[in-house]
mmCIF file of C-alpha atoms in Angstrom:
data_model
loop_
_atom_site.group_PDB
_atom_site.id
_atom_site.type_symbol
_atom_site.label_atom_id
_atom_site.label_comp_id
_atom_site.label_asym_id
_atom_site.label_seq_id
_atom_site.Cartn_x
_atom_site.Cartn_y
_atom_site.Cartn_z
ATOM 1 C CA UNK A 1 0.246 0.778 7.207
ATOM 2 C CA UNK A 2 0.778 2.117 3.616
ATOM 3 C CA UNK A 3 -2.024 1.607 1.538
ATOM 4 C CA UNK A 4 -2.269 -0.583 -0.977
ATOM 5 C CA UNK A 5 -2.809 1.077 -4.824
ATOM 6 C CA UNK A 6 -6.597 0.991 -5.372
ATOM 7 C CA UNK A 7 -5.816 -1.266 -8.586
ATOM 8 C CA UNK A 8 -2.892 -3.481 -9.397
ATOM 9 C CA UNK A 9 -0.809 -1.450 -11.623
ATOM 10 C CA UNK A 10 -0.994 -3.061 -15.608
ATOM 11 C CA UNK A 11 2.258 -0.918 -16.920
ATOM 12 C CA UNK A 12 5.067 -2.633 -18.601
ATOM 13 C CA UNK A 13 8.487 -3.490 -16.108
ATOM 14 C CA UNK A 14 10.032 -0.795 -18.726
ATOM 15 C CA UNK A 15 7.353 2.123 -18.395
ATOM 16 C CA UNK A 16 7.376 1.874 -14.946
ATOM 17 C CA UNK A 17 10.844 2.264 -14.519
ATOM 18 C CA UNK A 18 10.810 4.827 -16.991
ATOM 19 C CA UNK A 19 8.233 6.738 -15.047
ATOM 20 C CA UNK A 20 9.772 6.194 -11.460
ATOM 21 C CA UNK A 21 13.085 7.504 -12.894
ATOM 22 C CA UNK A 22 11.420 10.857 -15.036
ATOM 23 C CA UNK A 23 10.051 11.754 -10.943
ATOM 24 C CA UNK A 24 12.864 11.130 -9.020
ATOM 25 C CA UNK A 25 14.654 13.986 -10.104
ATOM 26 C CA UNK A 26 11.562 16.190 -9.496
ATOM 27 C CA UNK A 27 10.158 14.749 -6.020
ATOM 28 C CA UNK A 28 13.498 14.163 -4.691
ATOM 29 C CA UNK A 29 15.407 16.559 -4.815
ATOM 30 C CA UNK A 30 18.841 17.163 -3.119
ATOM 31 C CA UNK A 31 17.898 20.007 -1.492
ATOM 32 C CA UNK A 32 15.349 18.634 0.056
ATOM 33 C CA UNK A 33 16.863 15.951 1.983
ATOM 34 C CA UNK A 34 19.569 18.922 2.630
ATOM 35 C CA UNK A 35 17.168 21.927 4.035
ATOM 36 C CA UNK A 36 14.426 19.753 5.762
ATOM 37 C CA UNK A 37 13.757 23.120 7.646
ATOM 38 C CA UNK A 38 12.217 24.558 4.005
ATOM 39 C CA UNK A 39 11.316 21.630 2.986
ATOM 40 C CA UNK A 40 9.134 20.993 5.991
ATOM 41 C CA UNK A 41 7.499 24.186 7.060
ATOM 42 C CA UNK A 42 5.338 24.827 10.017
ATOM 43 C CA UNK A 43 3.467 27.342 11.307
ATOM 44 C CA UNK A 44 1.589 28.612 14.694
ATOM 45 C CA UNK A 45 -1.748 27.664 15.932
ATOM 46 C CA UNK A 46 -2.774 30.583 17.412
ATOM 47 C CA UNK A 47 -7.109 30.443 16.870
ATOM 48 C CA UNK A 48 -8.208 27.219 18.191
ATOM 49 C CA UNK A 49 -12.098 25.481 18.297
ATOM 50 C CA UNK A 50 -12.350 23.683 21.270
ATOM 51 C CA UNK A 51 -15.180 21.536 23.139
ATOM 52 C CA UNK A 52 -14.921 19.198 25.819
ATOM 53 C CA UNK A 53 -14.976 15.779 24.976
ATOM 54 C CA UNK A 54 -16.045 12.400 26.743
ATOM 55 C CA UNK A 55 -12.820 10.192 27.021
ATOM 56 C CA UNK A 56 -12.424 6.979 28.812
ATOM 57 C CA UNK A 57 -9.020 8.881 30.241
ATOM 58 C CA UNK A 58 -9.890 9.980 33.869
ATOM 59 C CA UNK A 59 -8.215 13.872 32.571
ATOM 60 C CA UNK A 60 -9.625 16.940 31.475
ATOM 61 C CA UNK A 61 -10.402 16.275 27.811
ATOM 62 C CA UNK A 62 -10.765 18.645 24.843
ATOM 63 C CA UNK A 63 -11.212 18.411 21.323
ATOM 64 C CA UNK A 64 -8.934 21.088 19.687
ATOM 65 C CA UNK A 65 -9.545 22.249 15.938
ATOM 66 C CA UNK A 66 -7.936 24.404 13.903
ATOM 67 C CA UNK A 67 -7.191 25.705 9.923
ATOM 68 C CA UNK A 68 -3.741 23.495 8.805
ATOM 69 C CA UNK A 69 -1.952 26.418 7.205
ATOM 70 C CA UNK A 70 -0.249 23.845 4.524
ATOM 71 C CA UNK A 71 0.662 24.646 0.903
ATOM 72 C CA UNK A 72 1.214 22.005 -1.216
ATOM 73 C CA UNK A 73 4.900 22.258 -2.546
ATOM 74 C CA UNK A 74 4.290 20.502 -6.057
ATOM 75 C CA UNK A 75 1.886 22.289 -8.409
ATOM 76 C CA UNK A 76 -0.484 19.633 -9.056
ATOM 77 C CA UNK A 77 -1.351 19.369 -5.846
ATOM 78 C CA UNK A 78 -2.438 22.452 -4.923
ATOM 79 C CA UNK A 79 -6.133 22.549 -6.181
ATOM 80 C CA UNK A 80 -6.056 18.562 -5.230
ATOM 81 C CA UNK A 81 -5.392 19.957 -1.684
ATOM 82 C CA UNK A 82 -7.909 22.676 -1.974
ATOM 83 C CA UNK A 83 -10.470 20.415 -2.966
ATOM 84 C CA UNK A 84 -9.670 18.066 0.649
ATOM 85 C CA UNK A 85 -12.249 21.094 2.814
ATOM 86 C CA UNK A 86 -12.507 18.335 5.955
ATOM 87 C CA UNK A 87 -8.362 17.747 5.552
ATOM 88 C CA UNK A 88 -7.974 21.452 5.754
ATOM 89 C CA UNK A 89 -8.754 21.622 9.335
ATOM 90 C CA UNK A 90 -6.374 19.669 11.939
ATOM 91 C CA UNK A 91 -7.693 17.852 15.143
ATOM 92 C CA UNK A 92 -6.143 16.735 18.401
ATOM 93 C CA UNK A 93 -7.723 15.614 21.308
ATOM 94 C CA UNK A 94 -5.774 16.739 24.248
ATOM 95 C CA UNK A 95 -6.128 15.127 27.565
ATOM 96 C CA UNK A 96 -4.101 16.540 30.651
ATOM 97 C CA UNK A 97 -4.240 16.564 34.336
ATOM 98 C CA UNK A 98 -4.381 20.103 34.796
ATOM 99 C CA UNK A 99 -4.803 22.363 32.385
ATOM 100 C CA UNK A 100 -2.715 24.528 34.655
ATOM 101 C CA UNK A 101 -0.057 22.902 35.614
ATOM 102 C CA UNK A 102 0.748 20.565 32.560
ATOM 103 C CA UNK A 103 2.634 17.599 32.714
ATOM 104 C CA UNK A 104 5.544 16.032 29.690
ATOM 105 C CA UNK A 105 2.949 14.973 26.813
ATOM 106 C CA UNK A 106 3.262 12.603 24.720
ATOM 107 C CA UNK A 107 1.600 13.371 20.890
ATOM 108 C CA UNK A 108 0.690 9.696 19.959
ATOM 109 C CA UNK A 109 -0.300 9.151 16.121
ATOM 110 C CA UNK A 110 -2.297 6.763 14.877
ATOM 111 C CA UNK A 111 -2.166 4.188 11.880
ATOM 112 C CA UNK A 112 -3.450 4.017 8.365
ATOM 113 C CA UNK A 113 -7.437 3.869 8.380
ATOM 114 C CA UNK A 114 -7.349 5.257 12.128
ATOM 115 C CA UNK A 115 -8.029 8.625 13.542
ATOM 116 C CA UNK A 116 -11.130 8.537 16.115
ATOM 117 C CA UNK A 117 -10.046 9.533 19.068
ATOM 118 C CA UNK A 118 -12.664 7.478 20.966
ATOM 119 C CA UNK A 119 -11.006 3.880 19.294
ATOM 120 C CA UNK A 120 -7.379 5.710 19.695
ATOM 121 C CA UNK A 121 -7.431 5.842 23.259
ATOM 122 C CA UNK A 122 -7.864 1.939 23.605
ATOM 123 C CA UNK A 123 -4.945 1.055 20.657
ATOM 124 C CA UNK A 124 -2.386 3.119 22.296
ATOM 125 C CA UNK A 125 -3.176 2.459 25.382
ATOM 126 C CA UNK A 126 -4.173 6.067 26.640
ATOM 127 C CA UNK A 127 -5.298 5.145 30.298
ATOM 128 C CA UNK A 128 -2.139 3.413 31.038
ATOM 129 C CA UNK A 129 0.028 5.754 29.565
ATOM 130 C CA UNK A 130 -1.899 8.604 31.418
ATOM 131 C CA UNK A 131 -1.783 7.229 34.898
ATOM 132 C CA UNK A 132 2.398 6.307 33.981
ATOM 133 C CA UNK A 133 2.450 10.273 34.264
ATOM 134 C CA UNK A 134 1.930 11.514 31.134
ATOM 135 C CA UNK A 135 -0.237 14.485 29.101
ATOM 136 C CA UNK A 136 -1.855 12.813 25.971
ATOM 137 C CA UNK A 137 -2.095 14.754 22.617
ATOM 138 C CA UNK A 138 -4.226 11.984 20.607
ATOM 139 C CA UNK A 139 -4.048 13.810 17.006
ATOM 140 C CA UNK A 140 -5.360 13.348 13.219
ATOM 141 C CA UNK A 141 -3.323 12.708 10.381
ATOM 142 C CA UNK A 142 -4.398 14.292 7.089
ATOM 143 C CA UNK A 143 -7.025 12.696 5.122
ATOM 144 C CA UNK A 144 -8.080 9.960 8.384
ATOM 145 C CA UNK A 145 -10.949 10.290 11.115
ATOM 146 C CA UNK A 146 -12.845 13.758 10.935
ATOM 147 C CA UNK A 147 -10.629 14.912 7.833
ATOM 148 C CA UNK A 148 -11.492 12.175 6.213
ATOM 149 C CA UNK A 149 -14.268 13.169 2.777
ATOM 150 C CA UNK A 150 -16.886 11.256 2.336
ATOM 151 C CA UNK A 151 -17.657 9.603 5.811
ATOM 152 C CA UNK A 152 -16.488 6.945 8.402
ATOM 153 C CA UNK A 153 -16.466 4.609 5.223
ATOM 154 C CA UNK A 154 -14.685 6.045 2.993
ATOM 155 C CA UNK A 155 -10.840 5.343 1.872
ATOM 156 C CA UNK A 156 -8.466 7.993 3.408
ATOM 157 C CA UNK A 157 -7.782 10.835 1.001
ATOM 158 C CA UNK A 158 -3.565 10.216 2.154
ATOM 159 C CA UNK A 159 -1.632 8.340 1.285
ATOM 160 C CA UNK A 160 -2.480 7.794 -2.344
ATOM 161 C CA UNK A 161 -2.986 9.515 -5.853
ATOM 162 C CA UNK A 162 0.300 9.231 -6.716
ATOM 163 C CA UNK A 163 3.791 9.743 -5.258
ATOM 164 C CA UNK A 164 3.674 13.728 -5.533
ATOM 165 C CA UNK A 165 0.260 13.529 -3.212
ATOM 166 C CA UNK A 166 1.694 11.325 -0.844
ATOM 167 C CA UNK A 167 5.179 13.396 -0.268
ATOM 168 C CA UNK A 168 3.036 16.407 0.170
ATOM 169 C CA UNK A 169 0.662 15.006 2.407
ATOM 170 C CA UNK A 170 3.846 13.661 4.481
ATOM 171 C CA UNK A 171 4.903 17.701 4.666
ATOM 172 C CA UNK A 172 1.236 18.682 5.834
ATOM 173 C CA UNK A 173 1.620 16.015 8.402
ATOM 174 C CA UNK A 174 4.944 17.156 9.485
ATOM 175 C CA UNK A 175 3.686 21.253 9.808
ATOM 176 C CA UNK A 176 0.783 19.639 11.696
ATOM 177 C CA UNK A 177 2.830 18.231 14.262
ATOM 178 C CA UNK A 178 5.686 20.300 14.452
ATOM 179 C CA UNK A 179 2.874 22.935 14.998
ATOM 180 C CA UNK A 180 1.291 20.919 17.318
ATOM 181 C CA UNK A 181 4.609 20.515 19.319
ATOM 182 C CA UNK A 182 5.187 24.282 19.413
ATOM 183 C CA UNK A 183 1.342 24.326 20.634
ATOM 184 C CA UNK A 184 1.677 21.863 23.376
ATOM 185 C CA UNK A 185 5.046 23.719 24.912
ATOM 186 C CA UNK A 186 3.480 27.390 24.967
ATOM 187 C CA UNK A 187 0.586 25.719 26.818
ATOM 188 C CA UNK A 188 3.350 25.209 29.601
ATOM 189 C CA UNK A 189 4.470 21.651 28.824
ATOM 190 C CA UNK A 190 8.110 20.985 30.146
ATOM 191 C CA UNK A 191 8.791 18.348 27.024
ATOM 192 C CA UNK A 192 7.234 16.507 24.303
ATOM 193 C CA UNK A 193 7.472 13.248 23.244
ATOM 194 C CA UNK A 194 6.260 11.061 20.136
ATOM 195 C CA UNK A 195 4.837 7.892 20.099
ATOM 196 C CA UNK A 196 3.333 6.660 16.262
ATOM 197 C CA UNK A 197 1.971 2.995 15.302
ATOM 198 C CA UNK A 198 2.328 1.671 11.825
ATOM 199 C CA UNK A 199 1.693 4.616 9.947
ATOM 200 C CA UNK A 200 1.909 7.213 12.634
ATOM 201 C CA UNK A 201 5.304 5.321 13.431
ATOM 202 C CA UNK A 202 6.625 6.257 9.800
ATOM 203 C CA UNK A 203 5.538 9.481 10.561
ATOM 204 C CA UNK A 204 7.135 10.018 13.731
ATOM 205 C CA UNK A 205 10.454 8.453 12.432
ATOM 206 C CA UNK A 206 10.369 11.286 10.303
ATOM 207 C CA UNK A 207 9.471 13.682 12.660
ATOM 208 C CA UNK A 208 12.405 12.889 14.651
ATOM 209 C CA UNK A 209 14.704 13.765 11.377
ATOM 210 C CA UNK A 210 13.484 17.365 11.236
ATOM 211 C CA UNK A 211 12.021 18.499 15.088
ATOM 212 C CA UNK A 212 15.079 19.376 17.354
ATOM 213 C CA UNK A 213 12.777 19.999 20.277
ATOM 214 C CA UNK A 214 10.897 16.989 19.816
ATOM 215 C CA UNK A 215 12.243 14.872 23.229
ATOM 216 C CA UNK A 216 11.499 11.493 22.308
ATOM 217 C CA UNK A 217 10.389 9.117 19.630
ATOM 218 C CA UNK A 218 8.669 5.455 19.799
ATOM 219 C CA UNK A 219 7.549 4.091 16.456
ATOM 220 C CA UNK A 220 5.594 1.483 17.290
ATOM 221 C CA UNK A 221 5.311 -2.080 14.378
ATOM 222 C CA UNK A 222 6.193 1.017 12.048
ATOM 223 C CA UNK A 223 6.131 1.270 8.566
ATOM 224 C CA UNK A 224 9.876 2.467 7.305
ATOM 225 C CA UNK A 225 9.666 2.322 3.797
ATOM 226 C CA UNK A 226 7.264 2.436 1.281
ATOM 227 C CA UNK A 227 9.037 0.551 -1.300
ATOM 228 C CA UNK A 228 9.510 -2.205 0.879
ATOM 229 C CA UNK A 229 5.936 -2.360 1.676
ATOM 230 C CA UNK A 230 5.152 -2.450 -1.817
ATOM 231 C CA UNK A 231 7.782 -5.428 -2.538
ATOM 232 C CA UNK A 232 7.184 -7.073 0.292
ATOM 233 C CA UNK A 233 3.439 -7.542 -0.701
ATOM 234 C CA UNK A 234 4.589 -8.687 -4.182
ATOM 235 C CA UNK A 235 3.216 -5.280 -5.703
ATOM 236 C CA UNK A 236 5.919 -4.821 -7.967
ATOM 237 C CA UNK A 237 5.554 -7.648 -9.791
ATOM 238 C CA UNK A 238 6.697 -11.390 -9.848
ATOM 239 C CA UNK A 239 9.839 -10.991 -11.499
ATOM 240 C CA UNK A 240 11.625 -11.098 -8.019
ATOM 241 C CA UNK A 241 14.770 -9.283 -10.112
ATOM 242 C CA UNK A 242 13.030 -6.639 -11.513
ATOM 243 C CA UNK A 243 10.813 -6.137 -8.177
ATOM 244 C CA UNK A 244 14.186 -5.454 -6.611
ATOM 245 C CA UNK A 245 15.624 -2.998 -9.430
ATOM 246 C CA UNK A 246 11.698 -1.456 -8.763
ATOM 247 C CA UNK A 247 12.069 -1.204 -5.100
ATOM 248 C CA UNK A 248 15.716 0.742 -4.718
ATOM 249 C CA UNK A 249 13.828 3.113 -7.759
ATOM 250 C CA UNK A 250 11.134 4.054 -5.083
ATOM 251 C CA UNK A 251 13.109 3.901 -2.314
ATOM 252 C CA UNK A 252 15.111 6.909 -3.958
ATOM 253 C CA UNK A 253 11.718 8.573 -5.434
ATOM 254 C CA UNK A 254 10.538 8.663 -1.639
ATOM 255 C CA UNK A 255 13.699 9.839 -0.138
ATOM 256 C CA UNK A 256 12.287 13.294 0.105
ATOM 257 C CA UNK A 257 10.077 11.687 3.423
ATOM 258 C CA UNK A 258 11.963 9.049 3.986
ATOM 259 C CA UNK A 259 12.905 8.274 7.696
ATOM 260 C CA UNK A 260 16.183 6.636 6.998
ATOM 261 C CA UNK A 261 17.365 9.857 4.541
ATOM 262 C CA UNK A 262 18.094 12.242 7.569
ATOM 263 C CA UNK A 263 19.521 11.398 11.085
ATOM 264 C CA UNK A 264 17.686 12.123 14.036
ATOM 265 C CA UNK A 265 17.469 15.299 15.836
ATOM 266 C CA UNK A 266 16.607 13.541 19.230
ATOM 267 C CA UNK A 267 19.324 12.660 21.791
ATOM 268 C CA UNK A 268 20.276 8.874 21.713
ATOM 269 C CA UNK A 269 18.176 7.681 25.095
ATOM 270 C CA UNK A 270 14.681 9.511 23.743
ATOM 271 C CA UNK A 271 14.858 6.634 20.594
ATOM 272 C CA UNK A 272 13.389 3.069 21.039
ATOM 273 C CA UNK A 273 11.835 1.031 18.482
ATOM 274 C CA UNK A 274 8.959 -1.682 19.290
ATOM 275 C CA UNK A 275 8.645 -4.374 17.019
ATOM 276 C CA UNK A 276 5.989 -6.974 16.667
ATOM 277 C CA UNK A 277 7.770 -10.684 16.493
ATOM 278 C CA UNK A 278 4.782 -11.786 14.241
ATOM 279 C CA UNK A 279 3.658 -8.757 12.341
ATOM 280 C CA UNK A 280 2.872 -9.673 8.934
ATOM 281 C CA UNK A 281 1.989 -6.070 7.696
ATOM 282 C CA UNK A 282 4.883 -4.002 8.749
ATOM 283 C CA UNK A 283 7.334 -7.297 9.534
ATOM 284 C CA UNK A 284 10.450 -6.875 11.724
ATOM 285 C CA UNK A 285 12.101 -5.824 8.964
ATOM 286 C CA UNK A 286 10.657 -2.331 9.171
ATOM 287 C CA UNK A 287 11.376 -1.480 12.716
ATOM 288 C CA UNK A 288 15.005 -3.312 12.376
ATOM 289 C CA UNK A 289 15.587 -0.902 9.435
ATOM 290 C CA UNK A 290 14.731 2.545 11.768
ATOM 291 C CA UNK A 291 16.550 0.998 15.046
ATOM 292 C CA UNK A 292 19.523 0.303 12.480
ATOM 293 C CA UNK A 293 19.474 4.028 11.507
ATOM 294 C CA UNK A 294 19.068 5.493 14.903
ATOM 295 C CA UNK A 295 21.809 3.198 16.624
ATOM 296 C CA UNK A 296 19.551 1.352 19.212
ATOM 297 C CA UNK A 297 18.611 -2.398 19.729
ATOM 298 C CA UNK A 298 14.494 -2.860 18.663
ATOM 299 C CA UNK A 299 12.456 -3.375 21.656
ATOM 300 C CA UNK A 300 10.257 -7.031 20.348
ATOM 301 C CA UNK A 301 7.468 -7.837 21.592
ATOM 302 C CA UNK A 302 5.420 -11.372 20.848
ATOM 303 C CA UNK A 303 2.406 -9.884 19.455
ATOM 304 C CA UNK A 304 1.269 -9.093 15.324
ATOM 305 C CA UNK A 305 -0.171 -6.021 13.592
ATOM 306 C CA UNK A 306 -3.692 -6.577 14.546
ATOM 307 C CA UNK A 307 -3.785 -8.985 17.065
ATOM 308 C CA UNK A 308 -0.954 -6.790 19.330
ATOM 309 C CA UNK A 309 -0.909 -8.986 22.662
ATOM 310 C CA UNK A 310 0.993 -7.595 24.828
ATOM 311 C CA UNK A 311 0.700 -3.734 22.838
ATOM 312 C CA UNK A 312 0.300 -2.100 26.437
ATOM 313 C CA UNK A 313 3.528 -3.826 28.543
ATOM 314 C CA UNK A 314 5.772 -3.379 24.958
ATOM 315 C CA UNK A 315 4.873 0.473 24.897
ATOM 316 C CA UNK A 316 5.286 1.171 28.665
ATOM 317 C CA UNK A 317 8.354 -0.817 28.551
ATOM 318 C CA UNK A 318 10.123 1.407 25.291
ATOM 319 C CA UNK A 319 8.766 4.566 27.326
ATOM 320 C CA UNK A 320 10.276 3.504 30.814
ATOM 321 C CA UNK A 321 14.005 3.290 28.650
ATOM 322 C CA UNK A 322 13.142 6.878 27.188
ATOM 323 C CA UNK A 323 11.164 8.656 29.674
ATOM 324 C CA UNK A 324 14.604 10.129 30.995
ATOM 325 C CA UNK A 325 14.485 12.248 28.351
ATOM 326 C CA UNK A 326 11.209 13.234 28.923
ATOM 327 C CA UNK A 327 12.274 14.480 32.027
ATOM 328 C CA UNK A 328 10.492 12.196 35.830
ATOM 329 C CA UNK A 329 6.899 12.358 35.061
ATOM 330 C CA UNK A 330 5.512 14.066 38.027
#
């Protein structure tokens, strides 16, 4: 999900709008809905850290680490970044059949508050996916799990501090991955694949707007907009008019990352959308909004955010329509 502000914001209807509308020209910038290839670097993992790790998968696991090569595009940010030392250092734990002989992957990408591999592999589900036929690239998003300061208990470092933080921890995210990506096909990989939940389905969404050789893309109860997150939770105020004027501000300030700014780069049959009927943290309305954009019917399913009955049959079932483009798992 997209975190709630630490503390309900106290500014006037007026100064916020004022301040929304002074940023928007700065954070969202034509050109970078234009040139997503600047505006989203990446960059190659070439020295990796790895150990073998226990996983409940019956695969060859590893846990992979290596230095994020991210700069931070907005000044400010740069010594805020800096500061981040655990968030500075990516993590995936890869999980494959034979190292040798490597099978399509799918890169799956957890939520807001998640990141352990070990409680990953049950949310997803890993196991089922794996035996389906599929390579597993569990990975970390900035600022959650091990790059995450301060300990297991502490409030990820992204998103938050401000909408200039959060774009540019969206554009670490998105070098991580498309990095990760380029990683996973030099290993000998024949495709890739994407499958996020809540969070991680925001960021896969936008993944799929930027990553040509990204095969296919499930967001999974997703998150598509952070102003409607924000409204929807009545965090723009009670004034239902002036929430509204509020939430097409942000919507604009947040274009930058935005899945619905940018078509997708992925053929038609690698999109599907899963959508939780009773999801009262990311409601239908989110996944509706990214199935709108990428021309498909959402795939619904009758469980919620938390309580996801029936999470395992909804993803295999959105995979089975896509996995053509993934190529016959072998």
């Amino acid at each position: 999900i997209n975190p709630a502000p630490r503390r309900r914001d106290t500014r006037s209807f007026e100064e916020r709008l004022r301040d929304i509308e002074s940023e928007t020209a700065r954070l969202a910038a034509p050109e970078f809905i234009a040139d997503p290839e600047s505006f989203f670097p990446t960059y190659r993992i070439d020295e990796v850290r790895e150990r073998e790790a226990r996983s409940r998968v019956q695969g060859v696991a590893r846990d992979l680490s290596w230095q994020s090569a991210f700069s931070a595009h907005f000044p400010e940010n740069q010594e805020r970044f800096a500061k981040l030392r655990r968030n500075s250092f990516a993590r995936m734990r890869l999980i494959q059949r034979d190292p040798r002989d490597p099978r399509p992957t799918l890169i799956l990408i957890h939520g807001f508050l998640g990141g352990n591999p070990v409680f990953e592999e049950l949310l997803f589900p890993a196991s089922a996916l794996f035996e389906a036929g599929y390579d597993l690239a569990l990975v970390t998003l900035p600022g959650h799990g091990a790059r995450r300061e301060g300990g297991a208990l502490s409030r990820p470092s992204w998103p938050g501090r401000g909408p200039s933080f959060t774009i540019d921890g969206y554009r670490q995210a998105i070098a991580d991955l498309r990095a990760i990506l380029d990683y996973l096909l030099r290993l000998g990989a024949p495709s890739v694949g994407g499958i996020g939940m809540s969070l991680g389905g925001y960021t896969v969404s936008l993944l799929a707007t930027v990553e040509e050789r990204l095969s296919l893309a499930i967001p999974y109860i997703p998150l598509a907009s952070h102003a409607d997150y924000l409204f929807d939770n009545g965090l723009l105020g009670p004034d239902v008019e002036r929430a509204s004027i509020l939430r097409e501000r942000l919507e604009r300030l947040f274009s930058a990352v935005s899945p619905l700014s940018r078509p997708p780069l992925i053929p038609r049959e690698g999109r599907a959308v899963v959508v939780g009927e009773v999801d009262a943290i990311t409601p239908p309305s989110h996944g509706e909004r990214i199935a709108r954009h990428w021309g498909v019917e959402p795939y619904y399913f009758g469980g919620a955010h938390l309580l996801q009955i029936g999470r395992t049959e909804a993803i295999l079932s959105a995979l089975l329509r896509t996995s053509a483009a993934l190529r016959d798992p072998r």
